[in-house]
Amino acid sequence: MGAGPGPDSAVVRGESSVIEVDRLRKIYRVGSIEVAALRGVSLRIDEGEFVAIMGPSGSGKTTFMNILGCLDQPTEGSYSLDEVLVSEMDDTELARVRNRRIGFVFQTYNLLPRLNAAANVELPLIYRGVPRRTRRLLAVRALEAVGLKDRLHHKPSELSGGQQQRVAIARSLVTHPQIVLADEPTGNLDTKSGVEIMAIFQALNDSGITVVLVTHNADIAQYAKRIVRFRDGLIVADETLSSRTIAERDESLDALIAGLTEGTAEEVKAG
Amino acid sequence: MNLLEGVRTALSSITSNKMRSGLTMLGVIIGVAAVVIMVAIGEGANLQVSSQIERLGSNLLIVMPGRTREPGARTMGAFGSMDVLTMDEVQAIRDECPSVGAVAPEISRGTTVRYGSSSIQTQVVATTPEYLSVRAFTVASGSFFTEQDVLSAAKVAVVGQGVIDELFSGADPIGQELKVGQVRLRVVGVMGSKGQSGMTNVDDAIYVPITTAQKRILGTKYVRTIYAQAHDAKSMDAANDEIVSALAARLGSTDAFYVRNQADVLGAAQDVTRVFTLLLAGIASVSLLVGGIGVMNIMLVSVTERTREIGLRKALGARTVDILMQFLIESVVLSVVGGVIGIIVGSAGSRIAARVAGWPAAVSLGAVLLPFCFSLAVGLFFGIYPASRAGRLNPVEALRYE
Ligand SMILES: Nc1ncnc2c1ncn2[C@@H]1O[C@H](COP(=O)(O)OP(=O)(O)OP(=O)(O)O)[C@@H](O)[C@H]1O
Ligand SMILES: [Mg+2]
């Protein structure tokens, strides 16, 4: 794929795709002033891709991620997920997509302060109707995957910024979604912790999950398979990495992530 | 998300802010307890008044001089002369009214009664022996005065329990001599204790033959009240008509006297206490309403404060109805728990109030269910608005909320 895709380029390829956006525009109105956060973004992300989104502050990355996560609607343009238009979904369908198909990691972790780490990770499973005991089991596995097995009962206020970030990541993957969207998941971490997190995302991606993450860090972006660059609400570059960096990881991580799949599968069968 | 999960979530958020939840509940508790207590006081008063009136005797018709336009009002004799009825009228009722069983006259007047060197203020009730059965009174010791005593205007008296306590310091009064004015009266009996009955306190009175009072004490030939007892409840109306026509024939007009029956008096008194109950309940409802507004206020604050939480829950897959349910359950739990505590506090409070007032405690089912349902409705009503407001928010907007 080349840089600077034209307005129509998103609908060229024919293989099965996960995410497809076409000429997305997002206008914020503050008083009488209009701010265009996205000014016509077209992009296609296939199943199993690992995309890093880069770009200067204010270029529209978070706005774009929110739309991908079905948390916000574009002012113009279309977004289809597995060939279904998101704009046509009703409240229940949207909730289902957010709950089952997408795992979202927020730039500001967004943990509930009065719940401990395990309870925070369990939250999406509640809305999925998973029984309490299975919920706890899956939450523990997810927290173990992000290296927080010994912090299950800590409240967010009793965790470091990096640890809170990991809880948020655990929460996004506990449902074993098809897509993980992460808005600066390593923004508050040192290089070593950042690499640990990238190992998790690579393991997730290797298990078949599509990963899209926003980062300001060029080194972190090297762990992805593809880098998309934003500027002033437009995509200005889109490159597939020929040689990406692989983060070292323990085999147990893959086992844990697989365990989430199995656990979820069991659960789906049972439910 | 199922209901159990919703209740669990609601409880966890209620207990996570105990102080605020407690204060919110306090508003509901006070409101519900106030309604329960006020209604219980009103109903207790009603029971009390009713039982006093019922203790007048049964199937009773009361004849009084004068006219009244409001049965039950204490203005008897306010229109017309008091000196109308005599023993002849008593006899006429006895002779001419087949539906009437016993008849007894009564004159009652406050007087000073002396015994030895002590004296008290009490009622002198002048009547005939039939009075006992008409008013359903009993004699505790000795005996009531007899027909013979009435015929001879005997200087005898029967005393109430209160008089014994005050005048004789509790000693046996039978055979002792009382003085009313210059008249010496020998005590022949003691009345059984009955407390307040109608307008008179049975215990705080002495009873003398009507003739003794008319000739020796008061110097009058008139009587103030005639009690006539119908044979049974069914003959009350007939007895009433017979008395009216008998007396009208004798006195020349129906304007000089009036006849009331117990049901009239009871109905009038109950009307008064019902208004009293409604008034109290109305005042208490205001505090319940204020409690309800408190719940709404807290729910609004809580929703605003937790806008980010709502955004997050929606982002994680909560549907609008899930959010709605969460807040609704929360406000219903708050107001129902408050309501139940209020009912418990209110019931205990009304028992205490009843004891202080010396009334029967009357916590009726209605007085408990009504405020409970109201508090439930308050929880639902005031919970729905903020909850639906929260449920409709766009997750990103909610998450950005500061
Ligand atoms: N709710 C809003 N109301 C008005 N303008 C907004 C709103 N949200 C974002 N914007 C504007 O939209 C533009 C893009 O914002 P966005 O948050 O997407 O940037 P970003 O690329 O994520 O930046 P950063 O790297 O700092 O996180 C910015 O100019 C911002 O001011
Ligand atoms: Mg951003």
Coordinates of N, CA, C and O in Angstrom, one line a residue, chain B residues 14 17-30 290-291 294-295 298 334 338:
Chain B
I14 N -24.2 2.1 46.5 CA -24.8 2.8 47.7 C -23.9 2.7 48.9 O -23.6 3.6 49.6
N17 N -20.7 5.0 49.2 CA -20.9 6.4 49.7 C -21.9 6.4 50.8 O -23.0 6.9 50.7
K18 N -21.5 5.8 51.9 CA -22.4 5.5 53.0 C -23.1 6.8 53.6 O -24.2 6.8 53.8
M19 N -22.2 7.8 53.8 CA -22.7 9.0 54.4 C -23.8 9.6 53.6 O -24.9 9.9 54.1
R20 N -23.6 9.7 52.3 CA -24.6 10.4 51.4 C -25.8 9.5 51.3 O -27.0 10.0 51.4
S21 N -25.6 8.2 51.1 CA -26.8 7.3 51.1 C -27.6 7.4 52.4 O -28.8 7.4 52.3
G22 N -26.9 7.4 53.5 CA -27.6 7.5 54.8 C -28.4 8.8 54.9 O -29.6 8.7 55.3
L23 N -27.8 9.9 54.5 CA -28.6 11.1 54.6 C -29.8 11.2 53.7 O -30.8 11.7 54.1
T24 N -29.6 10.6 52.5 CA -30.7 10.5 51.6 C -31.9 9.7 52.2 O -33.0 10.1 52.2
M25 N -31.4 8.5 52.7 CA -32.4 7.7 53.4 C -33.1 8.4 54.5 O -34.3 8.2 54.8
L26 N -32.3 9.1 55.3 CA -32.9 9.8 56.4 C -34.1 10.6 56.1 O -35.1 10.7 56.8
G27 N -34.0 11.3 54.9 CA -35.1 12.1 54.4 C -36.4 11.3 54.3 O -37.4 11.6 54.7
V28 N -36.2 10.1 53.6 CA -37.3 9.2 53.4 C -37.8 8.6 54.8 O -39.0 8.5 55.0
I29 N -36.8 8.3 55.6 CA -37.2 7.7 56.9 C -38.0 8.6 57.7 O -39.1 8.3 58.2
I30 N -37.6 9.9 57.8 CA -38.4 10.9 58.6 C -39.7 11.1 58.0 O -40.7 11.1 58.7
V290 N -40.7 16.2 50.8 CA -39.3 16.8 50.9 C -38.3 15.7 50.8 O -37.2 15.8 50.1
G291 N -38.6 14.5 51.5 CA -37.6 13.4 51.5 C -37.5 12.9 50.0 O -36.4 12.6 49.6
G294 N -35.3 15.0 48.1 CA -33.9 14.7 48.5 C -33.4 13.6 47.7 O -32.2 13.6 47.2
V295 N -34.2 12.5 47.5 CA -33.8 11.4 46.7 C -33.4 11.8 45.3 O -32.4 11.4 44.7
I298 N -30.2 13.8 45.1 CA -29.0 12.9 45.2 C -28.8 12.1 44.0 O -27.7 11.9 43.5
L334 N -32.6 2.7 47.7 CA -32.5 3.8 48.7 C -33.9 4.1 49.3 O -34.0 4.2 50.5
G338 N -35.2 3.0 53.0 CA -35.6 4.2 53.8 C -37.0 4.0 54.3 O -37.4 4.3 55.4

